[in-house]
Amino acid sequence: MPRRILVTGATGTVGGATMRLLRADADDGRIELLGTARNSSGADKLKRDGFVPVAFDFDAPETLRPALDKVDSIFLVTGYSVDMLIHSKRLLDAAKAAGVGHIVHLGALAADDTPFAHFAWHQLIERAIEAMGFSWTHLRPNFFMDTVWNGFVHRPDRVVHFVGDRRVSWISSEDMAAVAAASLRDPDAHSGRTYPLAVEALTFEEIATILSGVTGRSVEYRPRPASDLYPIMQKQGAEPLYAGSLAEGVAAIERGAMPLSDAVYDTVETVTGRPATGWREFALKRKGALPA
């Protein structure tokens, strides 16, 4: 029997990229690939993309156990709010009851003794996975290239951020997904491993220079003080506890007091056997999406 893999967040950025990387394995019958869908629109999207959806909603615990039937491995991706704690517990309880063997968890890069809640929540989830006896792989990405790019697409003359002139390290959704897919394909090879994911450290001024060169446009970095971040996130409807902690962490980076914020690792190449994606390659692949 092929191994059954369930990807949560299957219609999102990292979960969706993981689904696409595992498609060939599913098409060849090496695995059975399932993607979670909260509603009919999500299920329809997965079907249109050639995937098998399963009904799954962290806020509807009764959907979890049926979705996990005969599942061997799970890619656990939660939202950016304090709800990640209860959502993860619900899934892990259901997974334990269903006999799931391996959990690949998407967390965040931080020092093990971090005082910042939004990092600590991910680490508490990691400890719960371990304590419950699952085979596990922890992924710890730093800044997402995709997040900055998505804002740049809408305003392709600027990049805006709140870390001043500090250098921070970056990872693309494809590289996160590549490490996740490898860990899901072969749990034995990746069990008990914590993978930091950050491949290139750059300032936003350097990113703006790269984007100018790739796009042929003049791209400006427009820094804003870290103190502006929390009010902006409030206006955008972000969950207050997560937004407050994130703003505190960004302020720590701005003043040069965040460990590992510019750390770089060779994890992607070591795990996947191919070079990691830097900012220039990332932008070159996507410049066709920019408005004329």
PDB file of C-alpha atoms in Angstrom, residues 3-275:
ATOM      1  CA  ARG A   3       1.897   5.791   2.093  1.00  0.00           C
ATOM      2  CA  ARG A   4      -0.935   8.251   2.683  1.00  0.00           C
ATOM      3  CA  ILE A   5       0.169  11.877   3.186  1.00  0.00           C
ATOM      4  CA  LEU A   6      -2.104  14.687   4.358  1.00  0.00           C
ATOM      5  CA  VAL A   7      -1.085  18.320   3.741  1.00  0.00           C
ATOM      6  CA  THR A   8      -2.825  20.964   5.826  1.00  0.00           C
ATOM      7  CA  GLY A   9      -2.980  24.456   4.368  1.00  0.00           C
ATOM      8  CA  ALA A  10      -3.036  22.770   0.968  1.00  0.00           C
ATOM      9  CA  THR A  11      -4.481  25.822  -0.794  1.00  0.00           C
ATOM     10  CA  GLY A  12      -1.980  28.208   0.816  1.00  0.00           C
ATOM     11  CA  THR A  13       1.483  29.313  -0.220  1.00  0.00           C
ATOM     12  CA  VAL A  14       3.709  26.681   1.394  1.00  0.00           C
ATOM     13  CA  GLY A  15       1.132  23.901   1.559  1.00  0.00           C
ATOM     14  CA  GLY A  16       0.205  24.453  -2.079  1.00  0.00           C
ATOM     15  CA  ALA A  17       3.850  24.372  -3.159  1.00  0.00           C
ATOM     16  CA  THR A  18       4.296  21.119  -1.233  1.00  0.00           C
ATOM     17  CA  MET A  19       1.292  19.596  -2.961  1.00  0.00           C
ATOM     18  CA  ARG A  20       2.752  20.477  -6.351  1.00  0.00           C
ATOM     19  CA  LEU A  21       6.123  18.955  -5.484  1.00  0.00           C
ATOM     20  CA  LEU A  22       4.477  15.719  -4.356  1.00  0.00           C
ATOM     21  CA  ARG A  23       2.218  15.462  -7.422  1.00  0.00           C
ATOM     22  CA  ALA A  24       4.613  13.240  -9.404  1.00  0.00           C
ATOM     23  CA  ASP A  25       4.919  10.831  -6.467  1.00  0.00           C
ATOM     24  CA  ALA A  26       1.140  10.613  -6.283  1.00  0.00           C
ATOM     25  CA  ASP A  27       0.731  10.233 -10.043  1.00  0.00           C
ATOM     26  CA  ASP A  28       3.234   7.370 -10.034  1.00  0.00           C
ATOM     27  CA  GLY A  29       1.448   5.637  -7.172  1.00  0.00           C
ATOM     28  CA  ARG A  30       4.329   5.996  -4.721  1.00  0.00           C
ATOM     29  CA  ILE A  31       2.134   7.921  -2.290  1.00  0.00           C
ATOM     30  CA  GLU A  32      -1.521   8.762  -1.786  1.00  0.00           C
ATOM     31  CA  LEU A  33      -1.745  12.554  -1.482  1.00  0.00           C
ATOM     32  CA  LEU A  34      -4.582  14.375   0.268  1.00  0.00           C
ATOM     33  CA  GLY A  35      -5.040  18.130   0.715  1.00  0.00           C
ATOM     34  CA  THR A  36      -7.215  19.732   3.358  1.00  0.00           C
ATOM     35  CA  ALA A  37     -10.107  22.018   2.421  1.00  0.00           C
ATOM     36  CA  ARG A  38     -12.217  24.047   4.851  1.00  0.00           C
ATOM     37  CA  ASN A  39     -15.045  24.647   2.403  1.00  0.00           C
ATOM     38  CA  SER A  40     -16.353  23.816  -1.040  1.00  0.00           C
ATOM     39  CA  SER A  41     -14.378  26.569  -2.770  1.00  0.00           C
ATOM     40  CA  GLY A  42     -11.129  25.192  -1.368  1.00  0.00           C
ATOM     41  CA  ALA A  43     -12.120  21.660  -2.372  1.00  0.00           C
ATOM     42  CA  ASP A  44     -12.991  22.841  -5.881  1.00  0.00           C
ATOM     43  CA  LYS A  45      -9.631  24.578  -6.213  1.00  0.00           C
ATOM     44  CA  LEU A  46      -7.779  21.407  -5.241  1.00  0.00           C
ATOM     45  CA  LYS A  47      -9.842  19.351  -7.678  1.00  0.00           C
ATOM     46  CA  ARG A  48      -9.158  21.813 -10.512  1.00  0.00           C
ATOM     47  CA  ASP A  49      -5.450  21.444  -9.783  1.00  0.00           C
ATOM     48  CA  GLY A  50      -5.743  17.666  -9.964  1.00  0.00           C
ATOM     49  CA  PHE A  51      -5.575  16.911  -6.234  1.00  0.00           C
ATOM     50  CA  VAL A  52      -7.773  14.943  -3.856  1.00  0.00           C
ATOM     51  CA  PRO A  53      -9.392  17.181  -1.215  1.00  0.00           C
ATOM     52  CA  VAL A  54     -10.595  16.119   2.219  1.00  0.00           C
ATOM     53  CA  ALA A  55     -12.948  18.112   4.439  1.00  0.00           C
ATOM     54  CA  PHE A  56     -10.921  19.544   7.314  1.00  0.00           C
ATOM     55  CA  ASP A  57     -11.416  22.540   9.584  1.00  0.00           C
ATOM     56  CA  PHE A  58      -9.334  23.217  12.699  1.00  0.00           C
ATOM     57  CA  ASP A  59     -12.364  25.012  14.156  1.00  0.00           C
ATOM     58  CA  ALA A  60     -14.632  22.013  13.553  1.00  0.00           C
ATOM     59  CA  PRO A  61     -12.951  19.220  15.555  1.00  0.00           C
ATOM     60  CA  GLU A  62     -15.432  16.652  14.267  1.00  0.00           C
ATOM     61  CA  THR A  63     -13.849  16.956  10.789  1.00  0.00           C
ATOM     62  CA  LEU A  64     -10.341  16.041  11.921  1.00  0.00           C
ATOM     63  CA  ARG A  65     -10.558  12.360  12.770  1.00  0.00           C
ATOM     64  CA  PRO A  66     -12.279  11.345   9.489  1.00  0.00           C
ATOM     65  CA  ALA A  67      -9.682  13.303   7.483  1.00  0.00           C
ATOM     66  CA  LEU A  68      -6.875  11.384   9.188  1.00  0.00           C
ATOM     67  CA  ASP A  69      -8.160   7.894   8.466  1.00  0.00           C
ATOM     68  CA  LYS A  70      -5.229   5.683   7.389  1.00  0.00           C
ATOM     69  CA  VAL A  71      -2.920   8.707   7.101  1.00  0.00           C
ATOM     70  CA  ASP A  72       0.774   7.939   7.652  1.00  0.00           C
ATOM     71  CA  SER A  73       2.297  11.446   7.579  1.00  0.00           C
ATOM     72  CA  ILE A  74       0.988  14.977   8.084  1.00  0.00           C
ATOM     73  CA  PHE A  75       2.362  18.342   7.055  1.00  0.00           C
ATOM     74  CA  LEU A  76       1.140  20.594   9.869  1.00  0.00           C
ATOM     75  CA  VAL A  77       0.752  24.231   8.814  1.00  0.00           C
ATOM     76  CA  THR A  78      -1.218  26.556  11.077  1.00  0.00           C
ATOM     77  CA  GLY A  79      -2.370  30.147  10.794  1.00  0.00           C
ATOM     78  CA  TYR A  80      -0.592  33.146  12.288  1.00  0.00           C
ATOM     79  CA  SER A  81      -2.527  33.617  15.505  1.00  0.00           C
ATOM     80  CA  VAL A  82      -2.562  32.288  19.051  1.00  0.00           C
ATOM     81  CA  ASP A  83      -5.145  29.801  17.757  1.00  0.00           C
ATOM     82  CA  MET A  84      -2.206  27.785  16.407  1.00  0.00           C
ATOM     83  CA  LEU A  85      -1.916  26.286  19.904  1.00  0.00           C
ATOM     84  CA  ILE A  86      -5.410  24.823  20.155  1.00  0.00           C
ATOM     85  CA  HIS A  87      -5.542  24.004  16.445  1.00  0.00           C
ATOM     86  CA  SER A  88      -2.338  21.987  16.713  1.00  0.00           C
ATOM     87  CA  LYS A  89      -3.492  20.211  19.870  1.00  0.00           C
ATOM     88  CA  ARG A  90      -6.754  19.214  18.221  1.00  0.00           C
ATOM     89  CA  LEU A  91      -4.923  17.822  15.210  1.00  0.00           C
ATOM     90  CA  LEU A  92      -2.295  16.005  17.273  1.00  0.00           C
ATOM     91  CA  ASP A  93      -4.938  14.390  19.509  1.00  0.00           C
ATOM     92  CA  ALA A  94      -6.851  13.217  16.439  1.00  0.00           C
ATOM     93  CA  ALA A  95      -3.631  12.061  14.752  1.00  0.00           C
ATOM     94  CA  LYS A  96      -2.625  10.021  17.771  1.00  0.00           C
ATOM     95  CA  ALA A  97      -6.032   8.359  17.865  1.00  0.00           C
ATOM     96  CA  ALA A  98      -5.793   7.634  14.132  1.00  0.00           C
ATOM     97  CA  GLY A  99      -2.342   6.054  14.381  1.00  0.00           C
ATOM     98  CA  VAL A 100      -0.492   8.674  12.330  1.00  0.00           C
ATOM     99  CA  GLY A 101       3.238   8.040  12.467  1.00  0.00           C
ATOM    100  CA  HIS A 102       5.077  11.165  11.303  1.00  0.00           C
ATOM    101  CA  ILE A 103       4.470  14.910  11.688  1.00  0.00           C
ATOM    102  CA  VAL A 104       6.311  17.548   9.673  1.00  0.00           C
ATOM    103  CA  HIS A 105       5.654  20.885  11.358  1.00  0.00           C
ATOM    104  CA  LEU A 106       6.178  24.328   9.818  1.00  0.00           C
ATOM    105  CA  GLY A 107       7.373  26.591  12.611  1.00  0.00           C
ATOM    106  CA  ALA A 108       9.676  29.603  12.716  1.00  0.00           C
ATOM    107  CA  LEU A 109      13.370  30.322  13.161  1.00  0.00           C
ATOM    108  CA  ALA A 110      14.268  31.559  16.638  1.00  0.00           C
ATOM    109  CA  ALA A 111      16.628  30.825  19.483  1.00  0.00           C
ATOM    110  CA  ASP A 112      15.459  28.022  21.746  1.00  0.00           C
ATOM    111  CA  ASP A 113      15.201  30.443  24.666  1.00  0.00           C
ATOM    112  CA  THR A 114      13.244  33.066  22.715  1.00  0.00           C
ATOM    113  CA  PRO A 115      11.083  35.379  24.850  1.00  0.00           C
ATOM    114  CA  PHE A 116       8.770  36.237  21.940  1.00  0.00           C
ATOM    115  CA  ALA A 117       5.375  34.566  22.099  1.00  0.00           C
ATOM    116  CA  HIS A 118       4.829  33.979  18.372  1.00  0.00           C
ATOM    117  CA  PHE A 119       8.071  31.982  18.247  1.00  0.00           C
ATOM    118  CA  ALA A 120       7.495  30.267  21.587  1.00  0.00           C
ATOM    119  CA  TRP A 121       4.087  28.987  20.469  1.00  0.00           C
ATOM    120  CA  HIS A 122       5.717  27.132  17.582  1.00  0.00           C
ATOM    121  CA  GLN A 123       8.290  25.669  19.949  1.00  0.00           C
ATOM    122  CA  LEU A 124       5.557  24.508  22.335  1.00  0.00           C
ATOM    123  CA  ILE A 125       3.914  22.722  19.407  1.00  0.00           C
ATOM    124  CA  GLU A 126       7.243  21.067  18.582  1.00  0.00           C
ATOM    125  CA  ARG A 127       7.594  19.868  22.180  1.00  0.00           C
ATOM    126  CA  ALA A 128       4.029  18.509  22.147  1.00  0.00           C
ATOM    127  CA  ILE A 129       4.722  16.560  18.946  1.00  0.00           C
ATOM    128  CA  GLU A 130       7.791  15.014  20.525  1.00  0.00           C
ATOM    129  CA  ALA A 131       6.131  14.277  23.876  1.00  0.00           C
ATOM    130  CA  MET A 132       3.219  12.492  22.206  1.00  0.00           C
ATOM    131  CA  GLY A 133       5.572   9.987  20.623  1.00  0.00           C
ATOM    132  CA  PHE A 134       5.304  10.881  16.960  1.00  0.00           C
ATOM    133  CA  SER A 135       8.186  10.587  14.561  1.00  0.00           C
ATOM    134  CA  TRP A 136       8.850  14.224  13.689  1.00  0.00           C
ATOM    135  CA  THR A 137      10.614  16.764  11.510  1.00  0.00           C
ATOM    136  CA  HIS A 138      10.614  20.435  12.547  1.00  0.00           C
ATOM    137  CA  LEU A 139      10.993  23.106   9.859  1.00  0.00           C
ATOM    138  CA  ARG A 140      12.083  26.540  11.063  1.00  0.00           C
ATOM    139  CA  PRO A 141      11.980  29.150   8.269  1.00  0.00           C
ATOM    140  CA  ASN A 142      13.041  32.774   8.649  1.00  0.00           C
ATOM    141  CA  PHE A 143      11.696  35.655   6.526  1.00  0.00           C
ATOM    142  CA  PHE A 144       9.509  34.580   3.575  1.00  0.00           C
ATOM    143  CA  MET A 145      10.522  35.974   0.190  1.00  0.00           C
ATOM    144  CA  ASP A 146       6.962  35.433  -1.006  1.00  0.00           C
ATOM    145  CA  THR A 147       5.491  37.873   1.514  1.00  0.00           C
ATOM    146  CA  VAL A 148       7.666  40.748   0.317  1.00  0.00           C
ATOM    147  CA  TRP A 149       7.130  39.821  -3.329  1.00  0.00           C
ATOM    148  CA  ASN A 150       3.339  39.761  -2.935  1.00  0.00           C
ATOM    149  CA  GLY A 151       3.413  43.349  -1.702  1.00  0.00           C
ATOM    150  CA  PHE A 152       5.882  44.352  -4.412  1.00  0.00           C
ATOM    151  CA  VAL A 153       3.585  43.050  -7.165  1.00  0.00           C
ATOM    152  CA  HIS A 154       0.949  45.587  -6.130  1.00  0.00           C
ATOM    153  CA  ARG A 155       3.436  48.464  -5.840  1.00  0.00           C
ATOM    154  CA  PRO A 156       6.414  47.562  -8.062  1.00  0.00           C
ATOM    155  CA  ASP A 157       8.297  50.777  -7.387  1.00  0.00           C
ATOM    156  CA  ARG A 158       9.044  50.067  -3.720  1.00  0.00           C
ATOM    157  CA  VAL A 159       9.621  47.638  -0.912  1.00  0.00           C
ATOM    158  CA  VAL A 160       8.509  48.647   2.564  1.00  0.00           C
ATOM    159  CA  HIS A 161       9.551  47.158   5.886  1.00  0.00           C
ATOM    160  CA  PHE A 162      10.199  47.894   9.530  1.00  0.00           C
ATOM    161  CA  VAL A 163      13.695  46.554  10.272  1.00  0.00           C
ATOM    162  CA  GLY A 164      15.642  49.613   9.172  1.00  0.00           C
ATOM    163  CA  ASP A 165      19.028  48.795   7.662  1.00  0.00           C
ATOM    164  CA  ARG A 166      19.382  45.418   9.379  1.00  0.00           C
ATOM    165  CA  ARG A 167      20.341  42.379   7.330  1.00  0.00           C
ATOM    166  CA  VAL A 168      17.884  39.479   7.690  1.00  0.00           C
ATOM    167  CA  SER A 169      17.847  36.017   6.129  1.00  0.00           C
ATOM    168  CA  TRP A 170      15.366  34.706   3.599  1.00  0.00           C
ATOM    169  CA  ILE A 171      13.700  31.550   2.295  1.00  0.00           C
ATOM    170  CA  SER A 172      11.284  30.933  -0.585  1.00  0.00           C
ATOM    171  CA  SER A 173       8.079  28.931  -0.444  1.00  0.00           C
ATOM    172  CA  GLU A 174       9.519  26.491  -2.993  1.00  0.00           C
ATOM    173  CA  ASP A 175      12.527  25.756  -0.796  1.00  0.00           C
ATOM    174  CA  MET A 176      10.366  25.318   2.304  1.00  0.00           C
ATOM    175  CA  ALA A 177       8.126  22.995   0.306  1.00  0.00           C
ATOM    176  CA  ALA A 178      11.089  21.046  -1.085  1.00  0.00           C
ATOM    177  CA  VAL A 179      12.375  20.249   2.407  1.00  0.00           C
ATOM    178  CA  ALA A 180       8.844  19.439   3.586  1.00  0.00           C
ATOM    179  CA  ALA A 181       8.242  17.126   0.624  1.00  0.00           C
ATOM    180  CA  ALA A 182      11.526  15.294   1.198  1.00  0.00           C
ATOM    181  CA  SER A 183      10.637  14.804   4.858  1.00  0.00           C
ATOM    182  CA  LEU A 184       7.165  13.513   3.994  1.00  0.00           C
ATOM    183  CA  ARG A 185       8.434  11.140   1.314  1.00  0.00           C
ATOM    184  CA  ASP A 186      11.031   9.512   3.540  1.00  0.00           C
ATOM    185  CA  PRO A 187      10.244   9.974   7.249  1.00  0.00           C
ATOM    186  CA  ASP A 188      12.940   7.541   8.358  1.00  0.00           C
ATOM    187  CA  ALA A 189      15.652   9.676   6.769  1.00  0.00           C
ATOM    188  CA  HIS A 190      14.405  12.893   8.375  1.00  0.00           C
ATOM    189  CA  SER A 191      12.917  11.756  11.680  1.00  0.00           C
ATOM    190  CA  GLY A 192      14.198  13.627  14.719  1.00  0.00           C
ATOM    191  CA  ARG A 193      15.668  16.451  12.636  1.00  0.00           C
ATOM    192  CA  THR A 194      15.174  20.184  13.126  1.00  0.00           C
ATOM    193  CA  TYR A 195      15.802  22.052   9.880  1.00  0.00           C
ATOM    194  CA  PRO A 196      16.544  25.790   9.995  1.00  0.00           C
ATOM    195  CA  LEU A 197      15.559  27.338   6.667  1.00  0.00           C
ATOM    196  CA  ALA A 198      17.315  30.547   5.648  1.00  0.00           C
ATOM    197  CA  VAL A 199      19.501  30.697   2.563  1.00  0.00           C
ATOM    198  CA  GLU A 200      20.594  34.308   2.020  1.00  0.00           C
ATOM    199  CA  ALA A 201      20.991  37.349   4.301  1.00  0.00           C
ATOM    200  CA  LEU A 202      20.265  40.744   2.745  1.00  0.00           C
ATOM    201  CA  THR A 203      19.170  44.219   3.759  1.00  0.00           C
ATOM    202  CA  PHE A 204      16.021  45.619   2.176  1.00  0.00           C
ATOM    203  CA  GLU A 205      18.194  48.130   0.359  1.00  0.00           C
ATOM    204  CA  GLU A 206      20.028  45.194  -1.243  1.00  0.00           C
ATOM    205  CA  ILE A 207      16.722  43.547  -2.128  1.00  0.00           C
ATOM    206  CA  ALA A 208      15.528  46.763  -3.775  1.00  0.00           C
ATOM    207  CA  THR A 209      18.747  46.851  -5.810  1.00  0.00           C
ATOM    208  CA  ILE A 210      18.194  43.240  -6.948  1.00  0.00           C
ATOM    209  CA  LEU A 211      14.589  43.986  -7.906  1.00  0.00           C
ATOM    210  CA  SER A 212      15.676  47.050  -9.854  1.00  0.00           C
ATOM    211  CA  GLY A 213      18.169  44.964 -11.822  1.00  0.00           C
ATOM    212  CA  VAL A 214      15.758  42.114 -12.503  1.00  0.00           C
ATOM    213  CA  THR A 215      12.766  44.255 -13.483  1.00  0.00           C
ATOM    214  CA  GLY A 216      14.527  47.150 -15.186  1.00  0.00           C
ATOM    215  CA  ARG A 217      12.553  49.542 -12.973  1.00  0.00           C
ATOM    216  CA  SER A 218      13.697  51.880 -10.258  1.00  0.00           C
ATOM    217  CA  VAL A 219      12.778  50.167  -6.997  1.00  0.00           C
ATOM    218  CA  GLU A 220      13.155  52.062  -3.727  1.00  0.00           C
ATOM    219  CA  TYR A 221      13.359  50.768  -0.181  1.00  0.00           C
ATOM    220  CA  ARG A 222      11.078  52.812   2.050  1.00  0.00           C
ATOM    221  CA  PRO A 223      11.819  51.960   5.675  1.00  0.00           C
ATOM    222  CA  ARG A 224       9.250  52.604   8.359  1.00  0.00           C
ATOM    223  CA  PRO A 225       9.881  52.539  12.112  1.00  0.00           C
ATOM    224  CA  ALA A 226       9.054  49.263  13.818  1.00  0.00           C
ATOM    225  CA  SER A 227       6.672  51.167  16.093  1.00  0.00           C
ATOM    226  CA  ASP A 228       4.358  51.615  13.081  1.00  0.00           C
ATOM    227  CA  LEU A 229       3.846  47.873  12.577  1.00  0.00           C
ATOM    228  CA  TYR A 230       1.358  47.036  15.312  1.00  0.00           C
ATOM    229  CA  PRO A 231      -1.151  49.803  14.419  1.00  0.00           C
ATOM    230  CA  ILE A 232      -0.958  48.741  10.772  1.00  0.00           C
ATOM    231  CA  MET A 233      -1.619  45.103  11.666  1.00  0.00           C
ATOM    232  CA  GLN A 234      -4.534  46.192  13.866  1.00  0.00           C
ATOM    233  CA  LYS A 235      -6.095  48.029  10.929  1.00  0.00           C
ATOM    234  CA  GLN A 236      -5.608  44.914   8.790  1.00  0.00           C
ATOM    235  CA  GLY A 237      -7.503  42.813  11.332  1.00  0.00           C
ATOM    236  CA  ALA A 238      -4.576  40.728  12.585  1.00  0.00           C
ATOM    237  CA  GLU A 239      -5.110  38.723  15.757  1.00  0.00           C
ATOM    238  CA  PRO A 240      -3.909  41.063  18.563  1.00  0.00           C
ATOM    239  CA  LEU A 241      -1.718  38.655  20.547  1.00  0.00           C
ATOM    240  CA  TYR A 242       0.161  37.473  17.468  1.00  0.00           C
ATOM    241  CA  ALA A 243       0.432  40.993  16.046  1.00  0.00           C
ATOM    242  CA  GLY A 244       1.780  42.358  19.322  1.00  0.00           C
ATOM    243  CA  SER A 245       4.455  39.707  19.605  1.00  0.00           C
ATOM    244  CA  LEU A 246       5.455  40.043  15.956  1.00  0.00           C
ATOM    245  CA  ALA A 247       5.780  43.803  16.356  1.00  0.00           C
ATOM    246  CA  GLU A 248       7.975  43.308  19.432  1.00  0.00           C
ATOM    247  CA  GLY A 249      10.172  40.893  17.498  1.00  0.00           C
ATOM    248  CA  VAL A 250      10.534  43.248  14.548  1.00  0.00           C
ATOM    249  CA  ALA A 251      11.481  46.057  16.925  1.00  0.00           C
ATOM    250  CA  ALA A 252      14.179  43.779  18.376  1.00  0.00           C
ATOM    251  CA  ILE A 253      15.553  43.190  14.876  1.00  0.00           C
ATOM    252  CA  GLU A 254      15.499  46.923  14.168  1.00  0.00           C
ATOM    253  CA  ARG A 255      17.703  47.595  17.207  1.00  0.00           C
ATOM    254  CA  GLY A 256      19.979  44.611  16.492  1.00  0.00           C
ATOM    255  CA  ALA A 257      18.807  42.485  19.418  1.00  0.00           C
ATOM    256  CA  MET A 258      17.263  39.419  17.719  1.00  0.00           C
ATOM    257  CA  PRO A 259      19.450  36.277  17.680  1.00  0.00           C
ATOM    258  CA  LEU A 260      19.513  34.340  14.374  1.00  0.00           C
ATOM    259  CA  SER A 261      17.729  37.087  12.425  1.00  0.00           C
ATOM    260  CA  ASP A 262      20.506  37.053   9.792  1.00  0.00           C
ATOM    261  CA  ALA A 263      21.592  33.416  10.161  1.00  0.00           C
ATOM    262  CA  VAL A 264      22.131  31.406   6.951  1.00  0.00           C
ATOM    263  CA  TYR A 265      22.176  27.612   6.576  1.00  0.00           C
ATOM    264  CA  ASP A 266      22.886  25.025   3.879  1.00  0.00           C
ATOM    265  CA  THR A 267      19.820  22.964   4.844  1.00  0.00           C
ATOM    266  CA  VAL A 268      18.030  23.197   1.505  1.00  0.00           C
ATOM    267  CA  GLU A 269      20.994  21.954  -0.519  1.00  0.00           C
ATOM    268  CA  THR A 270      21.847  19.269   2.043  1.00  0.00           C
ATOM    269  CA  VAL A 271      18.293  17.884   2.140  1.00  0.00           C
ATOM    270  CA  THR A 272      17.288  18.278  -1.510  1.00  0.00           C
ATOM    271  CA  GLY A 273      20.620  17.931  -3.325  1.00  0.00           C
ATOM    272  CA  ARG A 274      20.049  21.122  -5.327  1.00  0.00           C
ATOM    273  CA  PRO A 275      21.080  24.743  -4.735  1.00  0.00           C
TER     274      PRO A 275
END
